[in-house]
Coordinates of C-alpha atoms and ligand atoms in Angstrom, one line a residue:
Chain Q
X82 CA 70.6 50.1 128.1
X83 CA 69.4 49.8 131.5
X84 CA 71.8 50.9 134.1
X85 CA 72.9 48.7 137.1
X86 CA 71.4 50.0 140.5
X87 CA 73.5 49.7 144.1
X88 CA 74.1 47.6 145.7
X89 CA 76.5 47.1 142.3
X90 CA 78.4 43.8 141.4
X91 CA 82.4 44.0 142.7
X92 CA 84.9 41.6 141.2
X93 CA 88.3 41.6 143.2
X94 CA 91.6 40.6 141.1
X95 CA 94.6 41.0 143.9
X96 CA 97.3 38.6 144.8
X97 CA 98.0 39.9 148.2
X98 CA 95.5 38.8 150.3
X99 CA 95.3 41.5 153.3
X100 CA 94.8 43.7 150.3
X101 CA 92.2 41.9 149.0
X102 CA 90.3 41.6 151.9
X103 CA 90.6 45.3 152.7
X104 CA 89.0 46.0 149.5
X105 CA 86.3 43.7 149.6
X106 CA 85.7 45.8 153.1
X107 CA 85.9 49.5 152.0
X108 CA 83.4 47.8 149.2
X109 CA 80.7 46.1 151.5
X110 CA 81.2 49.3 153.8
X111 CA 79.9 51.5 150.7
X112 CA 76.9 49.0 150.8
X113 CA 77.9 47.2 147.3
X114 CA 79.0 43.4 147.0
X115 CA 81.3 41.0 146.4
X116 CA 80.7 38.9 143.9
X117 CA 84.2 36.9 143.6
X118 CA 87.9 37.4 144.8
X119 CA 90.5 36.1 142.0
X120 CA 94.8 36.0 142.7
X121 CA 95.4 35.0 139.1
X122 CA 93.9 34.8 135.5
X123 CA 93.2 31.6 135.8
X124 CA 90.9 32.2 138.9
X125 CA 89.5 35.0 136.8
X126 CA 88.6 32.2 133.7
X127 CA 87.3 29.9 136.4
X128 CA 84.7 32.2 137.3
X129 CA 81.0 32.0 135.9
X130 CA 80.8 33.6 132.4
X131 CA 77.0 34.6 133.1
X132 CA 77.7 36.3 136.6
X133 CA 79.2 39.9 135.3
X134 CA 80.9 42.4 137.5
X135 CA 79.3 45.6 137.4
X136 CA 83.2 46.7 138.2
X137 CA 86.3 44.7 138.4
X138 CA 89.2 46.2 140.5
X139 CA 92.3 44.2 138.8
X140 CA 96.1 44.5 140.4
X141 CA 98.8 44.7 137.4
X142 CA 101.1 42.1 139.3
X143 CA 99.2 39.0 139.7
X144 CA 99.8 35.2 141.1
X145 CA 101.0 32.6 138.9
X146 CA 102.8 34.7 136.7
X147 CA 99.6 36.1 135.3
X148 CA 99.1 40.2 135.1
X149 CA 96.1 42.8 135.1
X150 CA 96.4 43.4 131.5
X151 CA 95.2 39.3 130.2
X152 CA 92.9 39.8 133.1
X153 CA 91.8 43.0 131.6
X154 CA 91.0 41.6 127.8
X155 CA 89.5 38.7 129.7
X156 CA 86.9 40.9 131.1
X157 CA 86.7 42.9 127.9
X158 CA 85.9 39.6 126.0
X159 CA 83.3 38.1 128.4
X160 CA 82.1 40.9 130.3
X161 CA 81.9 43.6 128.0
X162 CA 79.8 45.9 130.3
X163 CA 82.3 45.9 133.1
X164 CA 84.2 48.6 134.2
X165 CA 88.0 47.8 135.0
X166 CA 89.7 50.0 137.1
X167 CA 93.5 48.9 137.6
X168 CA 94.7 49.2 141.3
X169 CA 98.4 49.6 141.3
X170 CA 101.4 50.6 142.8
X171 CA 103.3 51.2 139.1
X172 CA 100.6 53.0 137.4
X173 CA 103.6 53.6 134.5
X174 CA 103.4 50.2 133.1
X175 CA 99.7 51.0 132.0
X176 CA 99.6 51.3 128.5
X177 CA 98.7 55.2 127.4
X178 CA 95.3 53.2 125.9
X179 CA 94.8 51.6 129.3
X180 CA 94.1 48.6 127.2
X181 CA 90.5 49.6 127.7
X182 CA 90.5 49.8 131.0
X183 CA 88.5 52.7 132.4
X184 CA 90.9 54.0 135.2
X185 CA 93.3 53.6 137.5
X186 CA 93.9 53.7 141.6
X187 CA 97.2 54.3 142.3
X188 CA 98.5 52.5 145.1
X189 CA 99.2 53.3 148.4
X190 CA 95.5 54.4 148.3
X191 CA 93.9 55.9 152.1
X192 CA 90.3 54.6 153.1
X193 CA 88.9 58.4 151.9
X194 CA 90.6 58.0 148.5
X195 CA 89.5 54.6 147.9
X196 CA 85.4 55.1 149.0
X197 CA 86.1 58.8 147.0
X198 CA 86.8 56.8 143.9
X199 CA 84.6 54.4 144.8
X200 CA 81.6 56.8 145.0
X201 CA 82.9 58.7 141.6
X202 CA 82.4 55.2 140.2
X203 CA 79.2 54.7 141.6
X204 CA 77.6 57.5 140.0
X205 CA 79.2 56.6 136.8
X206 CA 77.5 53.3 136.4
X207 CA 74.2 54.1 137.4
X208 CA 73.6 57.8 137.1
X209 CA 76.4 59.0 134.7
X210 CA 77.2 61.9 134.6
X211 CA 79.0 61.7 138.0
X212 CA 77.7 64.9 139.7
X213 CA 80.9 64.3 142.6
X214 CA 83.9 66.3 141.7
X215 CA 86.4 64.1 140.2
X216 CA 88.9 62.7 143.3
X217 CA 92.6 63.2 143.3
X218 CA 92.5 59.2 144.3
X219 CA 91.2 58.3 140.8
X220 CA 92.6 58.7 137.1
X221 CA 90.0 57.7 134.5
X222 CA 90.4 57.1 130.8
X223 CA 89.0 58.5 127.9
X224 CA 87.1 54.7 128.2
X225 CA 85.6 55.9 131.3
X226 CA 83.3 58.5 130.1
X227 CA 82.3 56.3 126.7
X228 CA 80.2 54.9 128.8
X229 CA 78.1 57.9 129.8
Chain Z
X279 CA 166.7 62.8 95.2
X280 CA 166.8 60.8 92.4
X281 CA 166.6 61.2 88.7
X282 CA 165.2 57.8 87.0
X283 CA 165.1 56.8 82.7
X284 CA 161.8 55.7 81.6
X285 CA 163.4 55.1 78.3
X286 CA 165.2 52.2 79.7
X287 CA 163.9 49.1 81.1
X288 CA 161.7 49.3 84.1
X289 CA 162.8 53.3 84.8
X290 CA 166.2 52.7 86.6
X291 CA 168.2 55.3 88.7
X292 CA 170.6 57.0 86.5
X293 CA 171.4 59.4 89.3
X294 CA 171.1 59.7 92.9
X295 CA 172.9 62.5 95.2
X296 CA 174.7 62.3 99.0
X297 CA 171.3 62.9 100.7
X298 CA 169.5 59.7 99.2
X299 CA 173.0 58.2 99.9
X300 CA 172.8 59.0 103.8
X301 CA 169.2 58.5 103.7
X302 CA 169.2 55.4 102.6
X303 CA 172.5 53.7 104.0
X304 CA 173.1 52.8 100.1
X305 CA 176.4 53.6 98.0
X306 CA 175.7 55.6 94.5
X307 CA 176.9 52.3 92.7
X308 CA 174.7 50.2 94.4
X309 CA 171.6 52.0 93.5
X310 CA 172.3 53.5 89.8
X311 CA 170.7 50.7 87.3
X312 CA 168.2 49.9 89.4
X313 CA 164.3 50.6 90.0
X314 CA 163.5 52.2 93.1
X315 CA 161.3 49.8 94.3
X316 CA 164.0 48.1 96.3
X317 CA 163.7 50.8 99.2
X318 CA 160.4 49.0 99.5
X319 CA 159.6 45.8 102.3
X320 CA 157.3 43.7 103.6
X321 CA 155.3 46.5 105.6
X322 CA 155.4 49.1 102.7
X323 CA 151.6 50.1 101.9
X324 CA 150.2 48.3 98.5
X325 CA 147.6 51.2 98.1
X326 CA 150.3 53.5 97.7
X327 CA 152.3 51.7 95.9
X328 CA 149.7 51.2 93.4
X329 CA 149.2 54.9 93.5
X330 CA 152.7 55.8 92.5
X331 CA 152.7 53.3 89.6
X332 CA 149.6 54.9 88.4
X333 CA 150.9 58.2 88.4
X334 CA 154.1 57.2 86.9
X335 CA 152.0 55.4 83.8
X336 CA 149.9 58.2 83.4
X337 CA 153.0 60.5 83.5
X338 CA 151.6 62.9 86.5
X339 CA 153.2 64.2 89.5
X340 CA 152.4 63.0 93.2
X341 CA 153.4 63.2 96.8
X342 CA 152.9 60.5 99.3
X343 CA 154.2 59.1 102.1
X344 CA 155.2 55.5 102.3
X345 CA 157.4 53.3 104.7
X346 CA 160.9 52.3 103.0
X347 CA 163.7 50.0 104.4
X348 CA 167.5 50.9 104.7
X349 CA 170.4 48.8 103.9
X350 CA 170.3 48.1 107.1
X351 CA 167.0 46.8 107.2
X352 CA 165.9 49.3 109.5
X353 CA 162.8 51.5 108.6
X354 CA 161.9 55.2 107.8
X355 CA 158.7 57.2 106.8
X356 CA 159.6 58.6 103.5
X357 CA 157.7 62.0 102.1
X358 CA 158.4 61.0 98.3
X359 CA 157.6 64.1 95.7
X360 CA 157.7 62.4 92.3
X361 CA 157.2 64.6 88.9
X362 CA 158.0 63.3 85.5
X363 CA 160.7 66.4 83.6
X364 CA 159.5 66.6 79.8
X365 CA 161.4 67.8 76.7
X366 CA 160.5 70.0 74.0
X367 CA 158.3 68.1 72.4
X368 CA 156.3 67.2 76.0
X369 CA 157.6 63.6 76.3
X370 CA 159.0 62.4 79.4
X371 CA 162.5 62.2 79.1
X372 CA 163.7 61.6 83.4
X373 CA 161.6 61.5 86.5
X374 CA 162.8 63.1 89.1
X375 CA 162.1 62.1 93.1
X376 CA 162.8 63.9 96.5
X377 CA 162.8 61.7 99.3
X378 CA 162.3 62.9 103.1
X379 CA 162.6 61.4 106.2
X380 CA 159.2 62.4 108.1
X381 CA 159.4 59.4 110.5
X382 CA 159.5 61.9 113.9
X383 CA 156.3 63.8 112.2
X384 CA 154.4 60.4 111.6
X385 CA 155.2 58.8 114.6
X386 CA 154.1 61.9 116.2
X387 CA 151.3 61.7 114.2
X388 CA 150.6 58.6 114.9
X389 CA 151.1 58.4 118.6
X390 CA 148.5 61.7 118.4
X391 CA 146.0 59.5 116.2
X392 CA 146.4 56.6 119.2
X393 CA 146.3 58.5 122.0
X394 CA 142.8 60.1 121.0
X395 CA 142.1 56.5 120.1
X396 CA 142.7 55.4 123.6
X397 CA 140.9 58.4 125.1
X398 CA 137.6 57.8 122.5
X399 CA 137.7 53.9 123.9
X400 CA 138.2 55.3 127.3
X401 CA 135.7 57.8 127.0
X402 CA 132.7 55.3 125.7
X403 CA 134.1 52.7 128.0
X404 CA 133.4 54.8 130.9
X405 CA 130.4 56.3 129.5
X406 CA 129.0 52.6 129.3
X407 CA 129.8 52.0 132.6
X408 CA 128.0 55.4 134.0
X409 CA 125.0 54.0 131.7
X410 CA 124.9 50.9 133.0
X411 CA 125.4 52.2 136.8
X412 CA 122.7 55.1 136.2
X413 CA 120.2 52.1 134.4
X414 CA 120.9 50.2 137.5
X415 CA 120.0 53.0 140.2
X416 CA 117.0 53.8 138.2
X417 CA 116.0 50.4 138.2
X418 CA 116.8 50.0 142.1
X419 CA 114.9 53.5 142.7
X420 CA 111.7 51.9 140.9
X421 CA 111.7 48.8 142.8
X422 CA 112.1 50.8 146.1
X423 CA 109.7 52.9 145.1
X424 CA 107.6 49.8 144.3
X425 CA 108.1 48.5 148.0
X426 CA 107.4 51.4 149.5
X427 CA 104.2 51.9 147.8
X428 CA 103.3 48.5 148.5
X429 CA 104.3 48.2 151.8
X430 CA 102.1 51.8 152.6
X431 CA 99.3 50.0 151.1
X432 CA 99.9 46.8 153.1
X433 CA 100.2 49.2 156.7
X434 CA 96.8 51.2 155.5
X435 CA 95.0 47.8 155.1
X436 CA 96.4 46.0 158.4
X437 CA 95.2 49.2 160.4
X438 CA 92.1 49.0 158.5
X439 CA 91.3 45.4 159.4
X440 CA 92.3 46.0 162.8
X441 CA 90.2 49.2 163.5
X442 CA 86.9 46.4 162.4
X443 CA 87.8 44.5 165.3
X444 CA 88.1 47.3 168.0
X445 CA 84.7 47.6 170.0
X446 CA 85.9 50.9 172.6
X447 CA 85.5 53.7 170.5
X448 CA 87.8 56.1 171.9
X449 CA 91.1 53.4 171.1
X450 CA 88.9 53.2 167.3
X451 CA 89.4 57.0 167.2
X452 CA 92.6 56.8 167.7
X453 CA 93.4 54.5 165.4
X454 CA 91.5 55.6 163.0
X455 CA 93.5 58.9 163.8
X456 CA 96.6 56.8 163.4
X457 CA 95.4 55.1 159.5
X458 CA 94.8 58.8 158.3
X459 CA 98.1 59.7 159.0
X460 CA 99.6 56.8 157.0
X461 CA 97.0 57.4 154.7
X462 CA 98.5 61.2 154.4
X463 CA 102.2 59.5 154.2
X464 CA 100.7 57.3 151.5
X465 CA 99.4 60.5 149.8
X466 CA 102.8 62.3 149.6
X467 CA 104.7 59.4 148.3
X468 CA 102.4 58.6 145.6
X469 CA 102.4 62.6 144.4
X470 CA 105.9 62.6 144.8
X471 CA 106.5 60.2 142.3
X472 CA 103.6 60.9 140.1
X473 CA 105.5 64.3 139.4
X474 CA 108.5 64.4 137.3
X475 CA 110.8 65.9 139.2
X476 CA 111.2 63.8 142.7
X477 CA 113.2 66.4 144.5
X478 CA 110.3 68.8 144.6
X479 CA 107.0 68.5 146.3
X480 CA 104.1 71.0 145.4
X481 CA 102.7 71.2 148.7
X482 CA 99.4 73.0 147.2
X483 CA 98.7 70.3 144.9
X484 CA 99.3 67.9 147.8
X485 CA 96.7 69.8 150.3
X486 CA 94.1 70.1 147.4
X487 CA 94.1 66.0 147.1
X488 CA 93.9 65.7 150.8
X489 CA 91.7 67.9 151.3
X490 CA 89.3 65.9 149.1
X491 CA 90.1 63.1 150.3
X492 CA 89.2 64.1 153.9
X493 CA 86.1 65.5 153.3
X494 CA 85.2 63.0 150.8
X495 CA 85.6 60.4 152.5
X496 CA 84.4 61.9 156.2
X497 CA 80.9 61.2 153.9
X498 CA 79.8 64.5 154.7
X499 CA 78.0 66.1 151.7
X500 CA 77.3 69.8 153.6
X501 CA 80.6 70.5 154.0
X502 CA 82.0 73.0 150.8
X503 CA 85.6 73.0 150.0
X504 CA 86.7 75.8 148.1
X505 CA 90.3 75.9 147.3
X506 CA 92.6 79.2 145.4
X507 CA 96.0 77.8 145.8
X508 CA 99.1 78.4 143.8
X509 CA 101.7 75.9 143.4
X510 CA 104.2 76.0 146.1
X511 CA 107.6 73.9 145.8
X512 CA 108.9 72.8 148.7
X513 CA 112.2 70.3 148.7
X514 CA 111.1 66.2 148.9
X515 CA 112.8 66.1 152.5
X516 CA 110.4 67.7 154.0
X517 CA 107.4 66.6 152.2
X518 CA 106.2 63.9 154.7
X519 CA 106.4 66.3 158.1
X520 CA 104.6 69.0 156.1
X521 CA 102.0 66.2 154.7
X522 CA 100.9 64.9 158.3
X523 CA 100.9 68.7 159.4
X524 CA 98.7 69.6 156.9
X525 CA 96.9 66.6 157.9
X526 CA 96.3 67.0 161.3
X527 CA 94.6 70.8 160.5
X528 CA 92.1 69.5 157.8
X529 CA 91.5 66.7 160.2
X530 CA 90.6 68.9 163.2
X531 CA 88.8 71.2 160.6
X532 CA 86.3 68.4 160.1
X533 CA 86.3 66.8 163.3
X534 CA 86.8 69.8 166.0
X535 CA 85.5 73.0 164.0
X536 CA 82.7 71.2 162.4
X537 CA 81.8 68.4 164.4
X538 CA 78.6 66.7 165.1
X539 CA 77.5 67.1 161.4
X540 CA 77.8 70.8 161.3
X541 CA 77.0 72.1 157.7
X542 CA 80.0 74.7 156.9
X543 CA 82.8 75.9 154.4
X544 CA 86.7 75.1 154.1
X545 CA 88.6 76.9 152.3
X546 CA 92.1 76.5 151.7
X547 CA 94.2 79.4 149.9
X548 CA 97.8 80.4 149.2
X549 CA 100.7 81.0 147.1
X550 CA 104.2 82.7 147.2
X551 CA 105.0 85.6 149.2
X552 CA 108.3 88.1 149.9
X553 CA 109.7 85.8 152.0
X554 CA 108.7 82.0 151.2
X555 CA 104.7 81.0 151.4
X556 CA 101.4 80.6 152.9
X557 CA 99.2 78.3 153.2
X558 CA 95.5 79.8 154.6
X559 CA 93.0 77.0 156.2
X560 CA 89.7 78.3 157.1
X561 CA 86.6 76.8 158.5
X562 CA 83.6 78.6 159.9
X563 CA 82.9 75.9 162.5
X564 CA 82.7 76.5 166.3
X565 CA 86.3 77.9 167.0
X566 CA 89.0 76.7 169.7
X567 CA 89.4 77.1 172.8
X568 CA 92.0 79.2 174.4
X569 CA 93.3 75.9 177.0
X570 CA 96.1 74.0 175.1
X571 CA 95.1 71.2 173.5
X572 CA 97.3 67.7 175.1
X573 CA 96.4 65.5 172.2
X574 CA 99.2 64.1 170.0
X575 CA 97.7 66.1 166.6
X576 CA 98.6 69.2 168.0
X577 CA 101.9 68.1 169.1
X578 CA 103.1 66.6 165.7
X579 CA 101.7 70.2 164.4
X580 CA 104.5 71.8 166.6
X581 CA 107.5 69.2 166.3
X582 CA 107.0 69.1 162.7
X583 CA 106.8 72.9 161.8
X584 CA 110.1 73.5 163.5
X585 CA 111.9 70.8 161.9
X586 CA 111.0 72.0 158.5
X587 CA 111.4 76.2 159.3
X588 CA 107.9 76.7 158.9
X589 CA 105.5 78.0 161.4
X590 CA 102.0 77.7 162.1
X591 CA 99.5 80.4 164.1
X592 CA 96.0 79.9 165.2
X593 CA 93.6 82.3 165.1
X594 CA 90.0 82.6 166.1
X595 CA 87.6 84.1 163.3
X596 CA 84.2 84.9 164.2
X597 CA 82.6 82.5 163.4
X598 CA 85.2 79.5 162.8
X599 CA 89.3 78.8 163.3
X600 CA 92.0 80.0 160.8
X601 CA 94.9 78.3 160.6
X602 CA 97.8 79.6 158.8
X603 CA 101.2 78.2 158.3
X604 CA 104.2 80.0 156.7
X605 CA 107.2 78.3 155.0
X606 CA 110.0 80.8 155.4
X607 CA 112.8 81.1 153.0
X608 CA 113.4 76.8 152.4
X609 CA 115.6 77.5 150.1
Ligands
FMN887 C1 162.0 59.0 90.2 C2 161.3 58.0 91.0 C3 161.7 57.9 92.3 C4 161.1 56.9 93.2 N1 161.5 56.9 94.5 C5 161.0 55.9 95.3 C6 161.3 55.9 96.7 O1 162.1 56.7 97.2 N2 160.8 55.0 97.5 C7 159.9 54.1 96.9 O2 159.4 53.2 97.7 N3 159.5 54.1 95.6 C8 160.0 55.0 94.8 N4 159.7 55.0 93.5 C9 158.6 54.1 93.0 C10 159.1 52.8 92.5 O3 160.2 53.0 91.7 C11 158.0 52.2 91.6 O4 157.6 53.1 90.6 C12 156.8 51.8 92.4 O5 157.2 50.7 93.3 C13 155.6 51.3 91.6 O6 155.9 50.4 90.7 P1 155.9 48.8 90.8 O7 154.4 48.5 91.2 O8 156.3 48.2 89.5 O9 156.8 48.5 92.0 C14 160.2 56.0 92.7 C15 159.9 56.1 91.3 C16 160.4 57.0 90.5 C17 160.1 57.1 89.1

């Protein structure tokens, strides 16, 4: 399979939107792009089937009573080259399987953690094996380095 | 006691002495001719009534206790010892019955048997209620936590989005001074409740993930980090001022000792020692100065080592700046 090259694909799933838009920053400022914002599944399902995310950063709490995890198998069943990464602050109500997920940033996050992970990502998608040490920002799953 | 005929019709008394007499509030003539079962009454036990007639039928012995009325009407726990007296040739020619008035003993008995009823109720009552209370404050220390986190992450990203909008440079510094403390905060709540005990904060494993973070993130791929730390547990009240403290010497590791792009090494070590711990941060960058510094970093340094017992000493290595801070005796 030919690997994705930077600037990669970012799809935003948040419900607060401060949060949101401080992702979508930290992301441009590591020179990738945005490719949608979503508060909900159903803005996630409204989105264009043939546009996939290189990576999806999806919140576990989302609007409309919707959560990370339908989001998740969402992704899984259009988009089944994306990498999810859950950005939350109850990393406990992940399942142990992630749902396939491929990691998790724990919330609060700093601006160093997130670009850390960010990068670790990075080298994942297109140059896997990730040569940068693993940050302390950042749990993967075992989904994570299936990829490789 | 009694002495009953099974030859006769439905085993009447044919004898009775003075104690069943007193016992029972009945006269000898009263009682001779008749079946015992008249000491019985509406709150006698069926069971073991049952259990005396099958004993009688199968001509066996028993002892059991059973409620019984008076003439009087009034009741008494009766300890009845029944046994069938055979003849030569092994058939039953009497029965013969002693009767005792254990009413004190069962009531005793029975208050015993309640009250440690009352205490079992009383003791899974209460237990249900500490449940419930401790499910409650477990459920409140989740949401808090919750808040907190998200409110950290909400702080971080409004000084974020304001730091963009800031064209002087020297206020951006400070801000962005300003988000990596929070950012540091952030840091030591989210290890603090990663771990599984909340009342004790491994200040190595806290240092390691900011040290990573800082240099990480500071985008600055010539500058090593080598860490050899042991786990040191300090208590969760002083885990934020220790977490900026350490903050501000990684920071000024990076930004003063190394600054304008400078290639070089940080190394953090430590463990336990005699007296408490020690935490080592090296950098082989250009050194201090000897003039005190007036900026707020190395005031929090000071104001937060006292308050937690620890202290800090700056030293000068050849090339570079060692910092080392010692936590004395926390306990
Ligand atoms: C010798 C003898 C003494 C008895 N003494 C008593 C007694 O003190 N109190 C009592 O309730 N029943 C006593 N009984 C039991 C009753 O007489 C009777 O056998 C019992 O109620 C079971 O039979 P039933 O089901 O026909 O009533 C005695 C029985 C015998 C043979």
């Amino acid at each position: 399979m030919e690997r994705p090259k930077p600037p990669l694909s970012v799809l935003i799933v948040e419900d607060e939107p401060l949060l949101a838009m401080d992702v979508e920053m930290m992301v441009e400022d590591a020179g990738h792009r945005v490719m949608a914002e979503a508060a909900s599944l159903y803005d996630v399902e409204a989105l264009d089937p043939a546009q996939s995310p290189d990576i999806a950063f999806v919140d576990m709490q989302l609007a409309r009573n919707t959560t990370g995890l339908q989001v998740c198998s969402l992704i899984q069943e259009r988009w089944s080259n994306t990498i999810i990464i859950f950005v939350t602050a109850n990393p406990k109500k992940i399942p142990d399987d992630f749902s396939g997920a491929h990691g998790v940033i724990p919330k609060p996050f700093s601006r160093h953690g997130f670009m850390n992970a960010l990068r670790y990502l990075q080298e994942s998608v297109c140059t896997p094996p990730p040569i940068t040490a693993l940050p302390g920002s950042f749990v993967p799953s075992e989904h994570l380095a299936a990829t490789w | 006691m009694v002495i009953t005929d099974p030859s006769q019709p439905d085993n009447p008394i044919v004898f009775c002495n003075e104690a069943f007499q007193k016992l029972t509030g009945y006269d000898q003539n009263e009682v001779l001719g008749r079946n015992c079962r008249f000491l019985q009454g509406p709150g006698t036990d069926r069971c073991s009534i049952d259990k005396i007639r099958e004993a009688i039928s199968r001509g066996e012995s028993i002892a059991i206790e059973l409620l019984n009325y008076r003439k009087d009407g009034s009741t008494f726990w009766n300890a009845l010892y029944l046994s069938p007296v055979r003849n030569d040739d092994n058939s039953i020619q009497f029965f013969f019955a002693s009767q005792l008035d254990v009413t004190n003993h069962i009531v005793a008995k029975d208050r015993a048997i309640a009250q440690r009823e009352e205490i079992e109720n009383e003791v899974a009552k209460r237990t249900g209620q500490l449940e419930a209370a401790l499910e409650a404050k477990t459920l409140l220390l989740h949401e808090v936590d919750h808040r907190v986190k998200n409110n950290l992450t909400m702080i971080g990203s409004l000084l974020r989005l304001q730091s963009r909008t800031i064209g002087d440079p020297e206020i951006t510094a400070k801000l962005e001074a300003m988000m990596e403390r929070i950012d540091a905060l952030a840091t030591v709540h989210r290890t603090l409740y990663q771990s599984d005990d909340v009342t004790k904060f491994d200040v190595s494993a806290f240092a390691v993930t900011l040290a990573q973070d800082v240099v990480g993130s500071s985008g600055r791929s010539n500058i090593l980090l080598a860490t050899d730390l042991e786990p040191i547990l300090i208590p969760a009240g002083h885990a934020s001022s220790l977490g900026l403290v350490l903050n501000e010497i990684l920071t000024n590791a990076i930004k003063h000792g190394l600054r304008e792009g400078r290639a070089g090494i940080l190394k953090l070590s430590g463990g336990s020692t005699a007296n408490g711990a020690e935490i080592r941060i090296d950098d082989d960058g250009i050194g201090f100065s000897d003039e005190p510094s007036k900026g707020l970093g190395r005031m929090l340094v000071e104001r937060l080592t006292k308050q937690t017992g620890a202290t800090v000493e700056w030293s000068n290595l050849d090339p570079g700046t060692c910092v080392t801070i010692r936590l004395n005796d926390w306990n």
